[in-house]
XYZ file of C-alpha atoms in Angstrom:
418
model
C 124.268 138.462 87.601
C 127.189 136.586 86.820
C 129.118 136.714 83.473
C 129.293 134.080 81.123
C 133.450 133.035 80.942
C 132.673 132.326 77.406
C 130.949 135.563 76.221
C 134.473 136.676 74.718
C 134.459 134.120 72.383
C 130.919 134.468 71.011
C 130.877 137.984 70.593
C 134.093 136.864 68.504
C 132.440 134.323 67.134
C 129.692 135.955 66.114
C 131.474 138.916 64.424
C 133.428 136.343 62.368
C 130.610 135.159 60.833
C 129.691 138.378 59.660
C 133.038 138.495 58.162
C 131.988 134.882 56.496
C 129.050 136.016 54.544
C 130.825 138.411 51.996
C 132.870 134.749 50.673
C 131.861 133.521 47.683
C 132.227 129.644 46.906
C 135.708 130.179 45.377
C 137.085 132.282 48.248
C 135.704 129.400 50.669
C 136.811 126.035 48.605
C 140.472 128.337 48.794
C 140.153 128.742 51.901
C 139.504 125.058 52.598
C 142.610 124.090 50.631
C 144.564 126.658 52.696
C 143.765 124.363 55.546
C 144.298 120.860 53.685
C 148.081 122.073 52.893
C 148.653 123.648 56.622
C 147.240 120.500 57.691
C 150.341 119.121 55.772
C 152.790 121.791 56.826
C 152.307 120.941 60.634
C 151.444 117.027 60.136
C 154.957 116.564 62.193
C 153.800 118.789 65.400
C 150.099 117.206 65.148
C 151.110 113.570 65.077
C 154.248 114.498 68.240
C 150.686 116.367 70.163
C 148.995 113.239 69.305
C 151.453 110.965 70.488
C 151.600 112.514 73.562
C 147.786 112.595 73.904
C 147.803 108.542 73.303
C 150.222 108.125 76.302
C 148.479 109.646 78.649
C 145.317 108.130 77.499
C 146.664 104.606 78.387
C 147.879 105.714 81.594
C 144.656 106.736 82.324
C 143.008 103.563 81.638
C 141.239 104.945 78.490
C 139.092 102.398 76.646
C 140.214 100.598 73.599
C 137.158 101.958 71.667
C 138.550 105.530 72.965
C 142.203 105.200 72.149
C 141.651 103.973 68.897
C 139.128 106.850 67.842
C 141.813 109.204 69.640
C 144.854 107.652 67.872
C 146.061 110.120 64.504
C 148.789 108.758 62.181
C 149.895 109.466 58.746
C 147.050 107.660 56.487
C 144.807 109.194 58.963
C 145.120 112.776 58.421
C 146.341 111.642 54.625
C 141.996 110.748 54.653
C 141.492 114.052 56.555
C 142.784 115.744 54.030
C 141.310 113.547 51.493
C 138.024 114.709 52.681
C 138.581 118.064 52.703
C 139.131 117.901 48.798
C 135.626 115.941 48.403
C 134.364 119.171 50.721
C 135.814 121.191 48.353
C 134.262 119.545 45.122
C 130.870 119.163 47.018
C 128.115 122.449 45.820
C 128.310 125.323 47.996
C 124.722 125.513 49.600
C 124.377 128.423 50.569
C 122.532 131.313 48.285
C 120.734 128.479 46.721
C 116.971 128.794 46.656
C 115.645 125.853 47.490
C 112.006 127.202 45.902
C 110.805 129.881 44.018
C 106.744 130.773 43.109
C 105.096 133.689 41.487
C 102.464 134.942 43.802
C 99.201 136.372 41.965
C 99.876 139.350 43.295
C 103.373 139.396 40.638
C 105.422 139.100 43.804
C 108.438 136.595 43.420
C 108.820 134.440 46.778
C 111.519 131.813 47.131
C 113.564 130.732 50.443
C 117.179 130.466 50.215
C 119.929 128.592 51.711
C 121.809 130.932 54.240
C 124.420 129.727 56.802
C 123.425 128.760 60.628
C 125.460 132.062 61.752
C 127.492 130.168 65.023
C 127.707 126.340 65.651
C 128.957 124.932 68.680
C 129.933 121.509 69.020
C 131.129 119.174 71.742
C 132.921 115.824 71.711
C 134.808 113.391 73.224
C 138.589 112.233 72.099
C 138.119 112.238 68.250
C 140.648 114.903 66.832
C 139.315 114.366 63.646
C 136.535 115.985 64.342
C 138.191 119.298 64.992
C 139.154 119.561 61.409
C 135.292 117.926 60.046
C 133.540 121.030 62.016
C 135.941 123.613 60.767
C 135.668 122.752 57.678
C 131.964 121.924 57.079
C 131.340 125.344 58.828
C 133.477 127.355 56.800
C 132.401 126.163 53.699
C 128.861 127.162 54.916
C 129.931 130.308 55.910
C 129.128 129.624 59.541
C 131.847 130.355 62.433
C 132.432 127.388 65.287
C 133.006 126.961 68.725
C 134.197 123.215 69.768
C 135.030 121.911 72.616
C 137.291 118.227 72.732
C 137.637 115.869 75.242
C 140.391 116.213 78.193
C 141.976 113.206 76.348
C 142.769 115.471 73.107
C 143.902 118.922 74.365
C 147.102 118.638 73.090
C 145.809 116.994 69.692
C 143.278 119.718 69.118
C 145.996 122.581 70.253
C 148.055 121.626 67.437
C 145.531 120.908 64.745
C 143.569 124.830 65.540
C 147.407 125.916 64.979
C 147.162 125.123 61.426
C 143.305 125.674 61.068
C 144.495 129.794 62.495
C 147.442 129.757 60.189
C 145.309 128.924 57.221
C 142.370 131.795 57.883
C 145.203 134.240 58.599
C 147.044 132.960 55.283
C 143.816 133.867 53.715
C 143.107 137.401 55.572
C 140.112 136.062 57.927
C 139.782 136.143 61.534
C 141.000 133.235 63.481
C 137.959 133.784 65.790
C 135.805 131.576 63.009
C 136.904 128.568 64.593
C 137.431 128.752 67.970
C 138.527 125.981 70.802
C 137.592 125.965 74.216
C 141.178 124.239 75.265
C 140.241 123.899 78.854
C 139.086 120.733 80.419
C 137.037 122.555 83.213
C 133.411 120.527 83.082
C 131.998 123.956 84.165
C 133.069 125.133 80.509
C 130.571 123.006 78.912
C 127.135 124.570 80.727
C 128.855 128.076 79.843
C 128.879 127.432 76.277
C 125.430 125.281 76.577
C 123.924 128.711 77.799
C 125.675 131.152 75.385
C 122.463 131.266 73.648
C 123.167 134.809 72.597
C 125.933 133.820 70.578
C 125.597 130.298 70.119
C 122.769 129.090 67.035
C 122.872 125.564 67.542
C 125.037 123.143 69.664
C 125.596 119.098 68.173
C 127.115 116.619 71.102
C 129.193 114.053 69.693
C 129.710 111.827 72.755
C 128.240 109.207 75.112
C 124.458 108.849 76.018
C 125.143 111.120 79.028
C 126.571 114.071 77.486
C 123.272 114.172 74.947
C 121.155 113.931 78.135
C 123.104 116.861 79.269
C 122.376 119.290 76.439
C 119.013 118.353 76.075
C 118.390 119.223 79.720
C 120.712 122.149 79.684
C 120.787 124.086 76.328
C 119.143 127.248 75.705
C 119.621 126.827 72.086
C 118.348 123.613 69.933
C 120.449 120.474 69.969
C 120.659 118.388 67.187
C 121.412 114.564 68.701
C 122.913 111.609 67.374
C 126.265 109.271 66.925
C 124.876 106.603 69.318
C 124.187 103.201 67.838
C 122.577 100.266 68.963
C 122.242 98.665 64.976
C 120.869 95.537 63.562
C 121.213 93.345 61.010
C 118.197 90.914 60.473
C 119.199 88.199 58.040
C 115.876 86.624 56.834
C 115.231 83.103 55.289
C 115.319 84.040 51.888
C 118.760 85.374 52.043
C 121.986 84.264 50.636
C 124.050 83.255 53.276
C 127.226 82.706 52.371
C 127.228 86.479 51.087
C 125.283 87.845 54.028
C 128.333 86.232 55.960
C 130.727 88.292 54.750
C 128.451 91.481 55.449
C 128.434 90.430 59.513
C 131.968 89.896 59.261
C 132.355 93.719 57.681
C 129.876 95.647 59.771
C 130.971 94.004 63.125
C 135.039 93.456 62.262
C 136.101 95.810 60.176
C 136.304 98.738 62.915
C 134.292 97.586 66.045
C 134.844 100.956 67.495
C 132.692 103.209 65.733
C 128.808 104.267 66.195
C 127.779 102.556 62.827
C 129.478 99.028 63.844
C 126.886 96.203 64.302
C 125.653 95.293 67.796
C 122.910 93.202 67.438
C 122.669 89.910 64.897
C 118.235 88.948 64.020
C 118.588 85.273 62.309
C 115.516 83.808 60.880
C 114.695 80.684 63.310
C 114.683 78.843 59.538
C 117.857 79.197 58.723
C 119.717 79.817 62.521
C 120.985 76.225 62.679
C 122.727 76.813 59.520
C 123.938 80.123 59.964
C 124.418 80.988 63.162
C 127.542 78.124 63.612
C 128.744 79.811 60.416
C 129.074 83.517 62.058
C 130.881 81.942 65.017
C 133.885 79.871 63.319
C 133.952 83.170 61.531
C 133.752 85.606 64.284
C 135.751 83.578 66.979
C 138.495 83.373 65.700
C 138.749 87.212 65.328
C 137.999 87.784 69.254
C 134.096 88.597 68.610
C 132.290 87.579 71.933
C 128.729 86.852 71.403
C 125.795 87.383 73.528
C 123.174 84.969 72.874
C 119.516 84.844 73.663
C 118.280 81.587 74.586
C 117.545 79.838 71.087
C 120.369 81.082 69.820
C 122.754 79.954 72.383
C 121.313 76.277 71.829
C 122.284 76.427 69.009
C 126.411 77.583 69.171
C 127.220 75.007 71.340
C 129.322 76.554 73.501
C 130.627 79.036 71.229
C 128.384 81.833 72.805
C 127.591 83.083 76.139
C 123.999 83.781 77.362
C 123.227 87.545 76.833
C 122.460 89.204 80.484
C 119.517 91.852 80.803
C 120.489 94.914 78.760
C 122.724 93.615 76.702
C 120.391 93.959 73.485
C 120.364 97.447 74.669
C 124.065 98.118 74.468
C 125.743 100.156 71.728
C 129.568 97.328 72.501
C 131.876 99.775 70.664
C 134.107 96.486 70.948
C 134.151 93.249 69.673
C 131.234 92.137 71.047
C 127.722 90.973 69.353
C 124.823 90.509 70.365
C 122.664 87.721 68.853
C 118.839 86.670 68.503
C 116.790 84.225 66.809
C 113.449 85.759 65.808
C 110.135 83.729 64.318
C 110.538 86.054 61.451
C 110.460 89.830 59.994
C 108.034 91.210 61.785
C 109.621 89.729 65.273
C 112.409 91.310 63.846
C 111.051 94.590 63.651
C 109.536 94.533 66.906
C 113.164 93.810 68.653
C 114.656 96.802 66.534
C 111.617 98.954 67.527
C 112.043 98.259 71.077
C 115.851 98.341 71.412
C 117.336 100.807 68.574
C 119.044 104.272 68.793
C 117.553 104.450 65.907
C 120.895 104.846 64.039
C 121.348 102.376 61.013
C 119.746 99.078 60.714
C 119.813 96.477 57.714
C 118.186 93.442 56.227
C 119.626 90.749 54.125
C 116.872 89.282 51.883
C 116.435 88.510 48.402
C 112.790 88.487 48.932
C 111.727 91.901 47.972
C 108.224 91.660 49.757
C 110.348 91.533 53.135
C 112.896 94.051 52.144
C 110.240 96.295 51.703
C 108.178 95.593 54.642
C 111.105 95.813 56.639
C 112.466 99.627 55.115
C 108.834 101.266 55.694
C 108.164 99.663 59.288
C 111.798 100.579 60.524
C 112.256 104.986 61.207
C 116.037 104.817 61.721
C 117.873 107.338 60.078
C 119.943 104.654 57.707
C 118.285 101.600 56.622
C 119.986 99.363 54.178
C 118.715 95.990 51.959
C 121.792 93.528 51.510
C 124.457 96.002 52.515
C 126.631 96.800 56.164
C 125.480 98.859 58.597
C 128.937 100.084 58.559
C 127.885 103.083 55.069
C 126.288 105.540 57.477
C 129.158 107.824 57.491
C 129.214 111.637 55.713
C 132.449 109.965 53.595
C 130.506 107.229 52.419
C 127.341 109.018 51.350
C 129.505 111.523 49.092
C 129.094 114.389 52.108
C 133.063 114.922 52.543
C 133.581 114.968 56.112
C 130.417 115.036 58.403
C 129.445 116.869 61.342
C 127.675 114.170 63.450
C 125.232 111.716 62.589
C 122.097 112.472 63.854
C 119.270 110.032 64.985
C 116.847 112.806 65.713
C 113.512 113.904 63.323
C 113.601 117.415 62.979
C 116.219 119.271 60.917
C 118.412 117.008 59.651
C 119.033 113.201 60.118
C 121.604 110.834 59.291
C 125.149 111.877 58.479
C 125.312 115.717 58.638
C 127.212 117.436 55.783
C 126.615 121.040 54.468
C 123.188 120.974 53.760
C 122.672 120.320 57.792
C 124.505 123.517 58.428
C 122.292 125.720 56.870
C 118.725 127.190 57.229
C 116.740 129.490 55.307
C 115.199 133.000 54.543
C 111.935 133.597 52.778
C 113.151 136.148 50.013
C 110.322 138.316 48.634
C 111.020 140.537 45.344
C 108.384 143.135 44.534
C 107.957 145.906 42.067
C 107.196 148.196 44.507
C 104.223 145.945 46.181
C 102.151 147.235 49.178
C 99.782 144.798 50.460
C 96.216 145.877 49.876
């Protein structure tokens, strides 16, 4: 039988965890800010890693989507660090019971928050990332194993320098965060069956690398991070203010998994609005992809939207547009085409708005606002794991909560069970 490569690092792993259990909240938020301020030391030898990273990126022919969620600067890890400190203010979780009942027998029960034990997580070329995971898992006293993208070795090399320097700084083992540096493919089904070591494993990537780990892991795998959203604007919305929320959740940063894809116009008000969004959105680069009503009406301004095109998460500046009869239509086309991710409706009818928020299961759903909040930042989390689009668990934007499960905790005066 052969070896797993990676059984080193979970034992390690695993025994750093241990060594997480005996923190208290105080020794973990320190610990955090340990990591904040080495952040800061090394900023210099991250951003020169980084640098080099980008180059080789573009000589590669690495997507503009990619190179921009690849790219690190100064106001970037200056909001890296800015989440760590919301991380940091956020409740510590764990030892919290979530319940407590007296049984009839006198018998206090209650189930209480205790850490995952070992995460692993895998994902594409988003450095940032490296320093959400260590930091969510250390605050919830759980160790992690990542593994980045080819495209960010050197990025991620320099970023676990300061994450080691910190636990060492604060007399923990470096083994709590751990990163598989390598870029050999044959890595990722090692750590996908490290199920001895391994408690739970979260992709962050492409629609491929999720099909992997579902078909591969021998440990649950919480899903997520792809977005095909939605917007429907209905009749009874204002539309010179549901302008300006296209314009954000498709513009503002095209590149991310809670950027717009798809535009639903009410066939009342298309004619109207729909010239609107394109002397807005032209002018800015957006191509849109228009079904056949729609492009009717844009007048050149559109091109006709192929066969899966409503089914594509663009990552670009790229939109997909619809006219529907009206909400339910609506609901049908987000039924049939979401990731089930974030959608929103624009309506100052409240009859639709709440039609539309019980009929649609996504794990964000927003009346008059952008797609673009469903981020663990935005909802007060700090920094966020993933964003998952999956039921069971935990959904939406994972913060600390989403790193923890829980122990029934019985307390007895000397109970036997008759």
């Amino acid at each position: 039988m052969t070896t797993n490569p990676l059984l080193p690092m979970g034992e390690k792993a695993r025994a750093a965890s241990y060594a997480l259990l005996g923190l208290g909240a105080a020794e973990k938020n320190a610990l955090l800010a340990t990591i904040s301020a080495q952040l800061h030391a090394h900023q210099e030898a991250i951003l020169a890693a980084n640098a080099e990273d980008m180059i080789l990126a573009e000589q590669s022919g690495l997507s503009g989507a990619m190179l921009d969620r690849l790219l690190l600067t100064p106001e970037r890890l200056a909001a890296i660090r800015a989440d760590i400190d919301t991380v940091i203010g956020l409740a510590d979780p764990v030892g919290i019971d979530i319940d407590s009942r007296l049984l009839e027998n006198g018998m206090r029960l209650a189930r209480r928050r205790i850490p995952l034990g070992v995460v692993g997580v895998i994902y594409e070329a988003r450095p940032n990332v490296t320093v959400d995971v260590a930091v969510l898992a250390l605050k919830t006293g759980n160790a992690a194993i990542m593994r980045g993208g080819k495209e960010t070795v050197r990025s991620n090399q320099a970023l676990m320098v300061a994450i080691h320097a910190a636990l060492a700084e604060r007399g923990l083992p470096k083994e709590a965060v751990q990163l598989i540096d390598n870029p050999d493919r044959t890595l990722v089904t090692a750590l996908l069956n490290l199920d001895s070591h391994v408690d739970m494993v979260i992709p962050r990537g492409g629609a491929g690398l999720h099909q992997l780990c579902k078909e591969q892991a021998r440990m649950p795998v919480i899903t997520g991070g792809i977005g095909i959203c939605h917007m429907f604007i209905d009749r009874a919305a204002d539309l010179k203010r549901a302008l300006a929320l296209v314009e954000n959740a498709k513009v503002q940063r095209p590149t991310v998994c809670n950027a717009l894809d798809t535009l639903l116009v009410h066939q009342q008000v298309a004619a109207e609005f729909l010239p609107q969004v394109a002397a807005m959105l032209k002018p800015q680069g957006v191509t849109l992809k228009a079904c056949p009503k729609a492009l009717a009406l844009l007048s050149g301004e559109a091109e006709a939207a192929g066969e899966g095109d409503f089914d594509t998460e663009w990552l670009s500046l790229v939109l997909g547009v619809k006219v529907v009869a009206d909400v339910n239509e609506a609901i049908a086309h987000i039924r049939a085409h979401s990731s089930e991710h974030s959608e929103s409706v624009i309506t100052e009818d409240r009859r639709v708005a709440d039609q539309f928020v019980a009929a649609i299961n996504s794990a964000a759903v927003y009346v008059n606002a952008s797609t673009r909040f469903t981020d663990g930042s935005q909802f007060g989390l700090g920094a966020e794991v993933a964003v998952s689009t999956q039921k069971l668990h935990a959904r939406g934007p994972m913060g600390l909560e989403a790193l923890t499960t829980y122990k029934w905790v019985g307390t007895g005066d000397y109970h036997a069970r008759q």
